[in-house]
XYZ file of C-alpha atoms in Angstrom:
425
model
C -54.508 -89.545 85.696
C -56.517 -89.955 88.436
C -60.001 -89.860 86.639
C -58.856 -92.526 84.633
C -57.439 -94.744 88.065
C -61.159 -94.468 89.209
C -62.976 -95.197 85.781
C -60.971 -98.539 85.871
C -61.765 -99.248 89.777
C -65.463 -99.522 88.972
C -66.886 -103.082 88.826
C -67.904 -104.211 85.588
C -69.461 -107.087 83.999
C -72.790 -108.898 84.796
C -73.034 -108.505 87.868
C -70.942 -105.260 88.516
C -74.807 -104.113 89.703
C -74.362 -106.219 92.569
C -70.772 -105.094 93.639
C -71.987 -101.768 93.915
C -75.097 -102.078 96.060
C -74.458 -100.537 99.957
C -73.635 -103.040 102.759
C -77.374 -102.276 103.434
C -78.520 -103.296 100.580
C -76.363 -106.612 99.896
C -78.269 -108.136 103.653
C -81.597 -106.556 102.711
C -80.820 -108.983 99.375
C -79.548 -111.722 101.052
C -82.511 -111.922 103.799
C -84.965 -112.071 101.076
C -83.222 -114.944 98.624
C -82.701 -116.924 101.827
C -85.740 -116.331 103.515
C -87.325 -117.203 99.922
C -85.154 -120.144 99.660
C -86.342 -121.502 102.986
C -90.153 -121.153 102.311
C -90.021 -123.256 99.116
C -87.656 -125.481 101.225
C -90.620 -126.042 103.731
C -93.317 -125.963 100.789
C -91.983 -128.342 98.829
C -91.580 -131.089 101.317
C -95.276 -132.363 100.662
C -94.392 -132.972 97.265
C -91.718 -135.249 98.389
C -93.704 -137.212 101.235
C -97.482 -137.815 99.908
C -95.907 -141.604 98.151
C -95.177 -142.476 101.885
C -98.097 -140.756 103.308
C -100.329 -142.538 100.654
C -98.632 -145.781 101.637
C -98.717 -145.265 105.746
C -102.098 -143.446 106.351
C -103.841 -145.036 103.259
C -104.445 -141.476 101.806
C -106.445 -141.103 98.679
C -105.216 -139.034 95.919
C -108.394 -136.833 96.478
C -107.029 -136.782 100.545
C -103.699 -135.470 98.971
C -105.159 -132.823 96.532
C -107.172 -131.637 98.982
C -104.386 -130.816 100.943
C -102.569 -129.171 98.204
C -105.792 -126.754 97.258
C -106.357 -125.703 100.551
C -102.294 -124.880 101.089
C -102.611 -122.683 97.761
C -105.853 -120.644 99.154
C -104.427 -119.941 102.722
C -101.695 -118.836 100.956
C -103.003 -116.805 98.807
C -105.010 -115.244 102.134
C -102.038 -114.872 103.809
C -100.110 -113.181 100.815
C -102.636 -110.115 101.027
C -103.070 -110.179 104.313
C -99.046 -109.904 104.518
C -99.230 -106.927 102.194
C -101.721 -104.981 104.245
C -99.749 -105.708 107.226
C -96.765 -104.446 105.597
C -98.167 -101.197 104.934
C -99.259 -100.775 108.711
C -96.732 -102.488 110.440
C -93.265 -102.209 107.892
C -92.082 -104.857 105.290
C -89.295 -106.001 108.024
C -91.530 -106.856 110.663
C -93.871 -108.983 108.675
C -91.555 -110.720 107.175
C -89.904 -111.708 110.279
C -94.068 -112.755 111.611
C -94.338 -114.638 107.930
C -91.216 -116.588 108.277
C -91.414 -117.496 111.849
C -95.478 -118.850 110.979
C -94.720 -120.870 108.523
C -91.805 -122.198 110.482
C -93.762 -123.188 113.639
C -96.522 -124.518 111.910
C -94.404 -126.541 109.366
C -92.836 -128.545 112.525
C -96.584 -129.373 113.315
C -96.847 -130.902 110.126
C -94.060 -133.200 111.246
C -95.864 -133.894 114.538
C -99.654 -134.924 112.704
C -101.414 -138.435 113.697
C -104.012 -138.230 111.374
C -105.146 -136.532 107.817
C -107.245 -133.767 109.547
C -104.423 -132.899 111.634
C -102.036 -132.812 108.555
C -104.523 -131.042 106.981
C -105.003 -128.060 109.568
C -101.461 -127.950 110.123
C -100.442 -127.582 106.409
C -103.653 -125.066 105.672
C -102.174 -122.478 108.603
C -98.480 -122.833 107.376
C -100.429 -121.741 104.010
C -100.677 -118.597 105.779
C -96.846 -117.897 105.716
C -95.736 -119.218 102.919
C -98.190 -116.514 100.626
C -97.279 -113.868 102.910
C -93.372 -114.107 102.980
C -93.593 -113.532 99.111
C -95.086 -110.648 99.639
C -93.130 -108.385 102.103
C -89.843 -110.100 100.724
C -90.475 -109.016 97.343
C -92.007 -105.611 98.292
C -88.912 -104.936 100.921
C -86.372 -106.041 98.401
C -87.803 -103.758 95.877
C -87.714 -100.475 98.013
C -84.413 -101.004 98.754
C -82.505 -101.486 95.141
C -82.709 -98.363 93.010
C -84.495 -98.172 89.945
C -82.248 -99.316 87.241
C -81.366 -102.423 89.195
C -84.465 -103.579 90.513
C -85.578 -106.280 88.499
C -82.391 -108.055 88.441
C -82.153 -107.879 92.539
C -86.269 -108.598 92.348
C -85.425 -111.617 89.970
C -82.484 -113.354 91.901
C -84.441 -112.803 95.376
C -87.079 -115.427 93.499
C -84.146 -117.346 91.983
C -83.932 -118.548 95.799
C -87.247 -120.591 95.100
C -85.733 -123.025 92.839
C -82.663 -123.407 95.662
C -84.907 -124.173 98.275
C -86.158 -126.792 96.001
C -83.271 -128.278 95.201
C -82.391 -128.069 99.220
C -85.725 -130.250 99.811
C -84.940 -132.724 97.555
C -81.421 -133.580 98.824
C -83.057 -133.303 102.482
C -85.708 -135.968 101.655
C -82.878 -138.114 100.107
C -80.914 -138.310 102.597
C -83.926 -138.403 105.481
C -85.073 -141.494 103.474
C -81.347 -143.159 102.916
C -80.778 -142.166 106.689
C -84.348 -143.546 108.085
C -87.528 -145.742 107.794
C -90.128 -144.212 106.230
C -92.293 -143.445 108.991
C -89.992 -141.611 110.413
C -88.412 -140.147 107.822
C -91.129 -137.921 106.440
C -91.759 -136.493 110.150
C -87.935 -135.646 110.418
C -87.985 -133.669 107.020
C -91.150 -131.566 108.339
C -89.156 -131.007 111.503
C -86.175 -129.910 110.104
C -88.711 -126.609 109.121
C -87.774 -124.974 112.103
C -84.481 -124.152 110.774
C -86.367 -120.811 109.059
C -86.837 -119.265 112.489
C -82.952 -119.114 113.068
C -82.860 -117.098 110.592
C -85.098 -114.069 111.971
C -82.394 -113.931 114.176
C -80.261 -112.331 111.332
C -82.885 -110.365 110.110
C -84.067 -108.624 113.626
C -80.608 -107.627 113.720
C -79.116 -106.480 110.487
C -81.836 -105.989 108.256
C -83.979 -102.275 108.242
C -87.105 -100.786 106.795
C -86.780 -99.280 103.390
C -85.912 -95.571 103.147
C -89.054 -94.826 101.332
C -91.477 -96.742 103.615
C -89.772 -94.673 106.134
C -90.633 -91.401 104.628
C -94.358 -92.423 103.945
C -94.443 -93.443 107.825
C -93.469 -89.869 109.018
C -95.760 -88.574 106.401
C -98.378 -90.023 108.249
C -97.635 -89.333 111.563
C -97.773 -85.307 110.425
C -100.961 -85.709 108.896
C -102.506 -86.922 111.827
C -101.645 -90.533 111.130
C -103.972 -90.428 108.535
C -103.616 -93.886 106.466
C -104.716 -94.905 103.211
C -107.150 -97.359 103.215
C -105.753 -101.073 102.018
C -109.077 -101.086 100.333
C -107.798 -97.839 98.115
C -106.532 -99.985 95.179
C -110.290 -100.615 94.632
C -110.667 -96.890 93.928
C -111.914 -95.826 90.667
C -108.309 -94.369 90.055
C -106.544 -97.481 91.017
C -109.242 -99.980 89.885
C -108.434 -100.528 86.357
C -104.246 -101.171 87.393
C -105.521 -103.615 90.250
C -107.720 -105.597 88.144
C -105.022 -105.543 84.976
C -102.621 -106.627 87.525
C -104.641 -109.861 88.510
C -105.077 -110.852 85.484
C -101.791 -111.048 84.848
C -100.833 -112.343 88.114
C -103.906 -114.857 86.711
C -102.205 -115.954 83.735
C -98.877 -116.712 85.139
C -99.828 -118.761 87.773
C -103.062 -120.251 86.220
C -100.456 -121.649 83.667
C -97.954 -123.011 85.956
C -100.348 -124.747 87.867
C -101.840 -125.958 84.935
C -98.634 -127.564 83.412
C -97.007 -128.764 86.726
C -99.939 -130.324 88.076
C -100.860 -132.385 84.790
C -98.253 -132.754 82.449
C -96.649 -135.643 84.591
C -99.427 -137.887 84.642
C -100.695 -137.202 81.143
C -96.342 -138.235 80.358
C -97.204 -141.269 82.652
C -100.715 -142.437 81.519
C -100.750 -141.768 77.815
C -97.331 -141.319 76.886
C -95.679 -144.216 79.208
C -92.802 -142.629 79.448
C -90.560 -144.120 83.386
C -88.545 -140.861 83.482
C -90.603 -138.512 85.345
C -89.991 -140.180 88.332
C -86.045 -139.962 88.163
C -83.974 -137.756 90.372
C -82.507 -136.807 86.815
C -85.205 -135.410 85.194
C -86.151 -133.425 88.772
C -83.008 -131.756 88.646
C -83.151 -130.799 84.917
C -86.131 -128.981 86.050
C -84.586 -127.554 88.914
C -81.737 -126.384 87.257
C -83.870 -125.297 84.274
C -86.464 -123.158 86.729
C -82.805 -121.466 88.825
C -81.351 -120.535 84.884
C -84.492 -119.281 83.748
C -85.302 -116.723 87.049
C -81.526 -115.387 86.153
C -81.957 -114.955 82.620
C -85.174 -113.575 83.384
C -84.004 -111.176 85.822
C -81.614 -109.378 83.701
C -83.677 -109.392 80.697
C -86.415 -107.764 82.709
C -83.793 -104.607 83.016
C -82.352 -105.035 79.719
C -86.187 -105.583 77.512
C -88.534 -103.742 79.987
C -90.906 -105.841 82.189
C -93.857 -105.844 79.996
C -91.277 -107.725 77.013
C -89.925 -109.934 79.123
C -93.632 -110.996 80.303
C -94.546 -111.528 76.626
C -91.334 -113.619 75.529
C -91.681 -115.944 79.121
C -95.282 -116.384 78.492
C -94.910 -117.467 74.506
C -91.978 -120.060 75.308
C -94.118 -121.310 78.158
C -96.937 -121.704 75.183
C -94.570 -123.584 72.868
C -93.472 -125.834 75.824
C -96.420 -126.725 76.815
C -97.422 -127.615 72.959
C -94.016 -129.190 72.465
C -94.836 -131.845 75.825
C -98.351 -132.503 75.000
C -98.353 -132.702 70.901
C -94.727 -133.960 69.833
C -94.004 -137.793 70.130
C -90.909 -137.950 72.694
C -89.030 -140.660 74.475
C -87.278 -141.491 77.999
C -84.360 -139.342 76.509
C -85.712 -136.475 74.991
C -88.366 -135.769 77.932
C -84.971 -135.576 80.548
C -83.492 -133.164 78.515
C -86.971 -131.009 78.050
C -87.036 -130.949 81.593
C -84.600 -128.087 81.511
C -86.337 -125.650 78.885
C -89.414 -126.682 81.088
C -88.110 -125.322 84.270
C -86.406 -122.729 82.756
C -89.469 -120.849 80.854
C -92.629 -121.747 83.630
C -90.205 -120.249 86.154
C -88.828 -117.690 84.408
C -92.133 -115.676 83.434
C -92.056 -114.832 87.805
C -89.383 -113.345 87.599
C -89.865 -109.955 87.129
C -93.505 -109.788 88.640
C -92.249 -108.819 91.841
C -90.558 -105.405 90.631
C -93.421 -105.026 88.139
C -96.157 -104.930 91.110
C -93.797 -102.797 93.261
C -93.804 -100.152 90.446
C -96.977 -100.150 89.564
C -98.520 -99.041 93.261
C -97.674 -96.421 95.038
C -95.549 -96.625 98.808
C -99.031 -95.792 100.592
C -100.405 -98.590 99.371
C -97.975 -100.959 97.995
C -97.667 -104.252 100.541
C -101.949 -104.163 99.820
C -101.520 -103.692 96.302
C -98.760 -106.353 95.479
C -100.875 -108.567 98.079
C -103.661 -108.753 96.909
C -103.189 -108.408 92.797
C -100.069 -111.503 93.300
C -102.451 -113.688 95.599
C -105.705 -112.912 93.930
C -103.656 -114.714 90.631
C -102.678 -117.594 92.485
C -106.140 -118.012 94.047
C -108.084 -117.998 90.511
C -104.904 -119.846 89.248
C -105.439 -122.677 91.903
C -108.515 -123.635 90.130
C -106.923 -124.223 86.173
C -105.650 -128.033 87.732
C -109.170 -128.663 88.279
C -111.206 -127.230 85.379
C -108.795 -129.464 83.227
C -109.754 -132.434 85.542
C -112.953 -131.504 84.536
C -112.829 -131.316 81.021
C -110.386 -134.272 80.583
C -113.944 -136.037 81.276
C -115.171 -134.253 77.261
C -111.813 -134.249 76.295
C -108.228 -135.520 75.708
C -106.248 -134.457 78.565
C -103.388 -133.551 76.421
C -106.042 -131.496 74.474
C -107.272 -130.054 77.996
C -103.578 -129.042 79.490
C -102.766 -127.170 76.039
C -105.821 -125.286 75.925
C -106.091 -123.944 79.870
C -102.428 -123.508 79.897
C -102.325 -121.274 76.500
C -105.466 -119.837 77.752
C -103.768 -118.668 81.046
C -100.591 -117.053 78.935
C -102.421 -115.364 76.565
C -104.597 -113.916 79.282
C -100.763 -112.616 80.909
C -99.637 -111.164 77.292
C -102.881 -109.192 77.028
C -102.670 -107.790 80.470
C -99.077 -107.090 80.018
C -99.932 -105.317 76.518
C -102.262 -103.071 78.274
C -100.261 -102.443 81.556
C -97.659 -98.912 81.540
C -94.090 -99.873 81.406
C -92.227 -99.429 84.612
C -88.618 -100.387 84.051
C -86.714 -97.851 85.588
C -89.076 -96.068 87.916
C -88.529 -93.965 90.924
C -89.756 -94.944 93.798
C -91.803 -91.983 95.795
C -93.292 -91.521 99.096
């Protein structure tokens, strides 16, 4: 009788997983979605206010894409120096100093006279913005326990695409509310609301039980460290460098189908609806469905699966944009599977990369393999700038951006599966 009373209590369904995770756990989750949330809130303003910077400074597009490079390098910077700081300092601590950077130096954004200033400002919030990936994702993985991981990992980064969607109802009703001058200062400024929320975190959020335990190992053993520069050894080398290049092909990808496939729509296609608040939040919506999906089929499949079947829809989309005729009306409704598969392929790379280093060396690991993609990843928009001048760039888009995939599904192929693994000190 009463064994079958308490085999009925127990949660069940999708997200019974959730229901059952400590009080601990549930604000170690909720710090990172929100604190993930904000950053892409604050990161995606740019995107929102370049038109009006274009129009009010006289900005070039070169002026604008400059500014967008240099964000994506500091970033990447910042996300390994992050890691190595997590390993030395804790994962809570640095991602209190990550959100609180990006913060302040997103309000100076707000308060730029000039293009250099703009550019400074937005290069040093870079800084943050790489680095709260990193200790959120590596915190929020050493806290869930193995079988749930990648769904906790994967909703955390679900928070990207609702910080999104947060920016562009901010800039809507900044713009509805005031002139455009003003406007696009007032939605930098409204950056500092990330720095309330260390508040919460100082307070009710701790350091992983394993990260702990490697701590005190230290301190017996003389506070001897490992080196950040020990995934470099020739033990660790060949998972580091696998790791990149999957890290590589995920990001090289995005970037390369983000970055183009509107104006290739625009100038060759002629299609008006990339512009619409319609087809923005069929990509929103699309990216928020696909880091779900993603995030319980990276528990159900196995990471390395889940890679493979992200990265070969985010093939065929590509193909499907650049080689099928479409019109207004079929391009709004691709914005959906567009979001959904681009975004979805990141959502299990944050538990992957936790499981594949150990605790001694994890933030450093995850750092640098994650940031070290989005660096070499940065430059796909530009070698298909490049070789739109030799070739079509519908041609160009398809080739870097199933280039950068298959480059993932190869590195997945060859990396060990890790669904499921125990974390150890």
């Amino acid at each position: 009788m009463n064994t079958k009373v308490a085999s009925t209590s127990q949660p069940e369904g999708y997200f019974a997983w959730f229901h059952a995770l400590t009080s601990k756990e549930r604000r170690t989750f909720w710090s990172c979605k929100i604190g993930y949330a904000l950053d892409a809130m604050d990161t995606q303003f740019l995107s929102f206010v370049i038109p009006t910077l274009i129009a009010t400074w006289g900005l070039s597009k070169g002026d604008a894409g400059l500014i967008g490079t240099v964000t994506l390098l500091t970033s990447a910077a910042g996300g390994w120096i992050a890691g190595i700081m997590s390993d030395r300092i804790g994962r809570v601590k640095t991602l209190q100093i990550t959100i609180l950077w990006f913060a302040f130096f997103t309000v100076l954004c707000g308060l730029a006279q000039n293009f250099e200033q703009l550019l400074w400002a937005r290069g040093l919030m870079g800084f943050g913005m790489g680095g709260e990936w990193t200790a959120g994702a590596i915190l929020i993985g050493e806290v869930i326990r193995a079988k749930d991981r990648g769904k906790a990992v994967g909703m955390v980064q679900a928070g990207w695409a609702l910080g999104w969607g947060m920016s562009a109802l901010l800039y809507a009703l900044m713009f509805s509310l005031l002139p455009p001058e003003w406007a696009w200062r007032s939605l930098f400024l409204l950056g500092i609301l990330p720095a309330l929320f260390v508040i919460f975190i100082r307070r009710f959020v701790d350091e992983p039980e394993v990260f702990i335990a490697e701590q005190n190992k230290a301190r017996v053993n003389s506070g001897d460290r490992v080196k950040f520069t020990a995934i470099f050894a020739p033990k660790m080398l060949s998972t580091t460098a696998r790791a990149v290049l999957l890290t590589t092909g995920a990001q090289g990808g995005y970037y390369a189908i983000t970055t183009w496939l509107p104006t290739f729509l625009k100038t060759e296609r002629h299609l008006t609806v990339l512009g619409t608040g319609g087809y923005l939040a069929m990509v929103i919506v699309g990216s928020y469905v696909g880091y779900i999906v993603s995030a319980f089929l990276t528990d159900y499949l196995g990471r390395k699966k889940n890679f493979i079947l992200f990265a070969t829809g985010s093939m065929c989309i590509a193909l499907a944009y650049t080689r099928l005729p479409v019109t207004d009306g079929v391009m709004l409704f691709l914005g959906f599977p567009l979001g959904f598969c681009v975004s979805g392929v990141f959502s299990g790379m944050g538990a992957f990369l936790t499981e594949l280093f150990p605790t001694s060396m994890r933030g450093s690991g995850q750092g640098f393999s994650y940031n070290m993609g989005r660096a070499i990843g940065s430059l796909f928009p530009l070698m298909i700038g490049l070789s739109s001048n030799s070739m079509a760039l519908g041609e160009a888009i398809g080739v870097f951006a199933g280039t950068a995939y298959g480059v993932m599904i190869l590195a997945a192929l060859t990396l060990p599966e890790t669904a499921g693994k125990k974390l150890e000190s």
